[in-house]
Coordinates of C-alpha atoms and ligand atoms in Angstrom, one line a residue:
M1 CA -22.1 -16.5 -14.0
V2 CA -19.6 -19.6 -13.0
I3 CA -20.7 -21.4 -9.5
E4 CA -17.6 -22.5 -7.6
E5 CA -17.3 -26.1 -5.8
P6 CA -16.5 -26.0 -2.3
A7 CA -12.9 -25.8 -1.5
D8 CA -11.6 -28.8 -0.5
I9 CA -8.3 -28.7 1.8
S10 CA -9.5 -31.6 3.7
C11 CA -6.0 -33.6 2.9
T12 CA -3.9 -31.0 4.5
V13 CA -6.0 -30.4 7.3
E14 CA -5.5 -33.5 7.7
E15 CA -2.1 -33.8 7.2
Y16 CA -0.8 -30.7 9.3
G17 CA -3.8 -31.8 11.9
L18 CA -5.2 -27.8 11.3
Q19 CA -8.8 -28.9 12.9
R20 CA -7.8 -27.4 16.3
H21 CA -7.2 -24.2 14.0
I22 CA -9.8 -24.0 11.3
A23 CA -11.8 -23.5 14.7
E24 CA -10.3 -21.2 16.5
L25 CA -10.3 -19.4 12.4
D26 CA -14.3 -19.8 13.2
E27 CA -15.1 -19.2 17.3
I28 CA -11.8 -16.7 17.6
G29 CA -11.1 -15.2 14.3
L30 CA -7.9 -15.5 14.7
T31 CA -5.3 -18.1 14.5
V32 CA -1.5 -18.8 15.4
V33 CA 0.4 -21.6 13.5
D34 CA 4.1 -22.4 15.0
K35 CA 7.1 -24.0 12.9
E36 CA 6.9 -26.9 13.8
T37 CA 3.1 -26.9 13.1
L38 CA 4.7 -25.4 9.2
R39 CA 7.9 -27.6 8.9
V40 CA 8.7 -24.7 7.7
S41 CA 13.1 -23.8 8.4
D42 CA 14.8 -21.6 11.2
A43 CA 17.2 -21.3 7.5
W44 CA 14.1 -19.9 5.9
V45 CA 12.7 -18.3 8.5
D46 CA 15.4 -16.4 8.5
Q47 CA 15.3 -16.1 5.1
L48 CA 12.7 -14.1 5.0
R49 CA 13.8 -11.5 7.6
D50 CA 17.1 -10.8 6.9
G51 CA 15.1 -10.2 3.1
I52 CA 12.8 -7.7 4.5
L53 CA 16.0 -6.1 6.7
R54 CA 18.1 -5.6 3.2
V55 CA 14.8 -3.9 1.8
G56 CA 14.1 -1.8 5.1
E57 CA 18.4 -0.6 4.3
S58 CA 17.8 -0.2 1.1
R59 CA 14.8 1.9 0.6
A60 CA 15.1 3.7 4.2
D61 CA 18.9 4.6 3.5
A62 CA 19.2 3.0 7.4
T63 CA 20.5 0.6 9.0
F64 CA 18.1 -1.7 10.5
E65 CA 20.2 -4.3 13.2
L66 CA 18.5 -6.5 15.1
D67 CA 19.0 -5.9 18.1
K68 CA 19.1 -1.9 18.7
N69 CA 16.6 1.0 17.5
P70 CA 17.8 2.4 14.9
T71 CA 19.7 5.7 15.0
K72 CA 18.7 7.6 11.9
A73 CA 15.5 10.6 12.1
F74 CA 12.4 9.1 10.3
T75 CA 10.5 11.8 9.6
G76 CA 6.7 11.4 9.3
R77 CA 3.3 11.1 11.7
P78 CA 3.8 10.9 15.3
S79 CA 2.1 7.3 15.5
E80 CA 4.0 6.3 12.8
I81 CA 7.7 6.8 14.2
G82 CA 8.7 4.0 15.7
H83 CA 7.7 1.3 12.2
M84 CA 8.6 0.9 8.7
I85 CA 6.3 -0.3 6.5
F86 CA 8.0 -1.8 2.9
S87 CA 5.6 -2.4 0.2
H88 CA 5.4 -5.0 -3.2
L89 CA 8.3 -7.5 -1.1
V90 CA 7.9 -9.9 -4.4
Y91 CA 9.3 -7.9 -6.9
E92 CA 12.3 -7.5 -4.2
D93 CA 13.3 -11.9 -4.1
P94 CA 12.1 -15.4 -5.0
V95 CA 11.1 -16.5 -0.8
F96 CA 8.5 -13.4 -1.0
V97 CA 6.8 -15.4 -3.9
D98 CA 7.3 -18.6 -2.5
V99 CA 6.3 -17.5 1.4
L100 CA 2.6 -17.4 -1.0
T101 CA 2.2 -20.4 -1.2
H102 CA 3.0 -22.5 1.7
P103 CA 0.3 -25.3 1.6
V104 CA -1.4 -24.6 5.2
K105 CA -1.4 -20.8 4.8
K106 CA -3.3 -22.2 1.5
A107 CA -5.4 -24.0 3.0
L108 CA -6.4 -21.4 6.1
M109 CA -6.4 -18.5 3.7
T110 CA -8.5 -20.8 0.8
H111 CA -11.6 -21.9 4.7
L112 CA -12.0 -18.0 5.2
L113 CA -12.0 -16.8 1.0
G114 CA -13.1 -19.4 -1.2
V115 CA -11.3 -20.6 -3.8
G116 CA -9.6 -18.0 -6.6
H117 CA -8.6 -14.9 -4.2
R118 CA -5.7 -13.1 -4.4
V119 CA -2.7 -11.7 -2.9
A120 CA -3.6 -7.7 -1.9
V121 CA -0.5 -6.9 0.0
S122 CA 2.9 -7.7 -0.1
D123 CA 4.1 -6.0 3.1
G124 CA 7.3 -6.7 5.3
W125 CA 6.9 -4.4 9.0
I126 CA 9.7 -2.8 10.6
K127 CA 9.0 -1.5 13.9
W128 CA 11.5 -0.8 16.7
Q129 CA 11.8 0.7 20.9
T130 CA 8.3 2.9 21.1
P131 CA 9.6 6.8 22.1
D132 CA 8.7 7.1 25.0
D133 CA 6.4 9.9 24.0
W134 CA 4.2 8.9 22.0
P135 CA 1.1 8.5 24.3
S136 CA -0.7 5.5 24.2
E137 CA -1.0 2.3 24.7
E138 CA -1.5 1.2 20.8
T139 CA 0.8 2.1 18.1
T140 CA -1.9 0.7 15.6
G141 CA -5.7 2.3 16.2
F142 CA -8.3 -1.0 16.1
H143 CA -9.5 -1.5 12.6
A144 CA -10.6 -3.8 10.7
D145 CA -8.8 -5.4 8.1
Q146 CA -12.3 -5.2 5.8
S147 CA -13.5 -2.2 6.4
V148 CA -13.3 -0.5 2.9
V149 CA -16.3 -2.7 2.5
P150 CA -19.3 -1.2 4.1
A151 CA -20.3 -3.2 7.1
P152 CA -23.0 -5.1 7.5
W153 CA -21.3 -8.6 6.8
N154 CA -20.8 -11.2 7.4
W155 CA -18.2 -13.1 9.7
Q156 CA -18.4 -17.1 7.4
L157 CA -17.5 -14.8 4.4
P158 CA -15.6 -11.9 5.0
H159 CA -14.2 -10.3 2.2
I160 CA -10.7 -10.0 3.8
A161 CA -8.3 -12.0 5.4
N162 CA -4.5 -11.0 6.7
M163 CA -1.7 -13.8 7.1
N164 CA 1.2 -11.7 9.0
W165 CA 4.5 -14.3 8.9
T166 CA 5.9 -13.7 12.8
L167 CA 10.0 -13.6 11.9
T168 CA 11.6 -12.3 15.4
E169 CA 10.0 -13.3 19.0
Y170 CA 6.3 -12.2 19.6
S171 CA 4.8 -10.9 22.7
R172 CA 3.0 -7.8 24.2
E173 CA 6.0 -6.3 25.1
D174 CA 8.0 -7.1 21.7
G175 CA 4.8 -5.1 20.3
A176 CA 2.2 -7.5 19.4
L177 CA -0.7 -7.3 17.2
A178 CA -3.8 -6.6 19.9
Y179 CA -7.0 -8.3 19.6
V180 CA -10.5 -9.3 19.9
P181 CA -11.4 -12.6 20.1
G182 CA -14.3 -13.5 17.9
S183 CA -15.0 -9.5 17.2
H184 CA -15.0 -10.0 14.3
R185 CA -18.6 -11.4 14.8
L186 CA -20.1 -8.6 15.6
E187 CA -19.8 -8.1 11.4
R188 CA -19.1 -4.5 11.8
L189 CA -16.6 -1.5 12.5
P190 CA -15.1 -1.2 16.6
E191 CA -16.1 2.8 17.9
L192 CA -13.2 4.8 19.1
G193 CA -12.6 3.1 22.0
E194 CA -14.2 0.3 22.1
A195 CA -11.6 -2.7 21.5
L196 CA -8.7 -1.4 23.9
P197 CA -10.2 -2.9 26.8
L198 CA -11.0 -5.7 25.6
A199 CA -8.2 -6.7 23.5
I200 CA -4.8 -9.5 24.0
P201 CA -1.8 -9.8 21.8
V202 CA -1.1 -12.6 20.0
D203 CA 1.9 -14.5 21.8
A204 CA 3.4 -16.1 18.8
P205 CA 7.6 -17.8 19.0
K206 CA 9.3 -16.8 15.7
G207 CA 8.3 -18.2 12.9
S208 CA 4.9 -18.8 13.4
L209 CA 2.2 -18.0 10.7
V210 CA -0.5 -16.0 12.2
I211 CA -3.8 -16.1 10.6
F212 CA -7.0 -14.2 10.9
N213 CA -11.0 -12.9 9.4
G214 CA -10.8 -9.5 7.8
A215 CA -14.1 -8.2 10.0
L216 CA -11.7 -9.2 13.7
W217 CA -10.5 -6.2 15.7
H218 CA -6.7 -5.3 16.0
G219 CA -4.6 -3.0 16.2
S220 CA -1.3 -3.2 18.4
Y221 CA 0.4 -2.6 21.9
R222 CA 3.6 -0.4 22.3
K223 CA 7.4 -2.1 22.0
T224 CA 8.6 -1.7 25.0
T225 CA 12.2 -3.5 24.9
P226 CA 14.8 -2.2 22.5
G227 CA 15.7 -3.6 18.5
L228 CA 13.4 -4.6 15.8
R229 CA 10.5 -6.6 15.1
V230 CA 9.7 -8.1 12.2
T231 CA 7.0 -9.0 10.0
L232 CA 6.0 -9.9 6.8
I233 CA 1.9 -8.9 5.8
G234 CA -0.2 -10.7 4.0
Q235 CA -4.1 -9.1 3.1
H236 CA -5.3 -11.3 0.7
C237 CA -9.2 -10.3 -1.4
R238 CA -11.8 -12.4 -2.9
P239 CA -12.1 -12.4 -6.3
Y240 CA -14.8 -10.3 -7.4
M241 CA -11.9 -7.2 -5.4
L242 CA -9.1 -5.9 -6.6
P243 CA -6.4 -6.2 -4.4
F244 CA -4.2 -3.2 -3.1
Q245 CA -1.6 -4.3 -4.4
D246 CA -1.5 -4.8 -7.9
F247 CA 0.6 -7.4 -9.1
K248 CA -0.8 -9.2 -12.3
G249 CA 2.0 -9.7 -16.3
R250 CA 4.3 -8.8 -12.8
I251 CA 6.1 -11.2 -11.8
P252 CA 8.4 -13.5 -14.7
E253 CA 6.4 -16.5 -15.6
A254 CA 10.1 -18.1 -15.1
T255 CA 9.0 -18.0 -11.2
I256 CA 6.4 -18.7 -11.4
A257 CA 7.0 -22.0 -13.0
A258 CA 9.4 -22.6 -11.2
N259 CA 6.6 -22.7 -7.4
H260 CA 6.1 -25.6 -6.3
D261 CA 2.2 -24.2 -7.0
P262 CA 2.8 -22.8 -9.8
A263 CA -1.4 -22.8 -10.5
Y264 CA -2.2 -21.3 -7.2
L265 CA 0.3 -18.5 -7.4
R266 CA -1.0 -17.4 -11.2
S267 CA -5.1 -17.8 -8.8
L268 CA -3.0 -15.3 -6.2
L269 CA -1.4 -13.4 -8.8
R270 CA -4.8 -13.0 -11.0
E271 CA -2.7 -14.6 -13.7
D272 CA -5.6 -16.9 -14.5
E273 CA -8.6 -13.8 -15.1
D274 CA -8.5 -14.3 -18.7
Q275 CA -8.6 -18.5 -18.4
M276 CA -11.2 -17.1 -16.6
Q277 CA -13.6 -15.2 -18.8
A278 CA -12.8 -17.5 -21.4
A279 CA -13.9 -20.5 -19.5
P280 CA -18.1 -20.6 -20.1
S281 CA -20.8 -19.8 -17.9
Ligands
FE2_309 FE1 -4.7 -4.4 9.9

């Protein structure tokens, strides 16, 4: 058995001033890192946002304009009328690969999941004004992302963690993530109806990174404003789990080599597995 050394993220924590965010992940189970701390440009954020809109238009055969609700009548479950999720974004544009290796994301994800974690999901989420006839305050029911693993959990060793990049302004009115601070420490799923009265919204400017523990109770609020909320979603898992979406062997070597952190990218994509199996134990 290979025993991994604890990850040393202290350099990045120091360089970007992430101490508060590490503490929030431990105490609250979620943290929001703003664009200034991330040192990302407006142009880069817009590239992610526009990439998701482009993928959405192509796959849904619809027009998505930021300040308008789509006019196309989509079919689906009533709870899903009002948003669409577009999966496997990493195949669509190198920018969706590069977002995986941002140093702040790497450090915070490593704090939650240790060394060798995998990217499990590469999704874009477009959400628009919730239809008037939707009866509930929440549009995504409350859950924890690591529900595939039976409780009890250890909040200090989550199986899964999630990153959400807010690519439009993000507030309760705009249909934000709703979460229950500290609920990861209960180490179980919520009962039906238990979480909503305890929940608060994520309030984040455009271009922020939201990271949270896979044991945290969360859902989302109805969107009361017209127009689009655009987010990039990326659940990650520990290396003993298989990713929900599997990207191994499907990203061109040239794309990996061009990334600023190819070793981390190879680990995220499970491209290091042959190497791990060959290593002495
Ligand atoms: Fe979730």
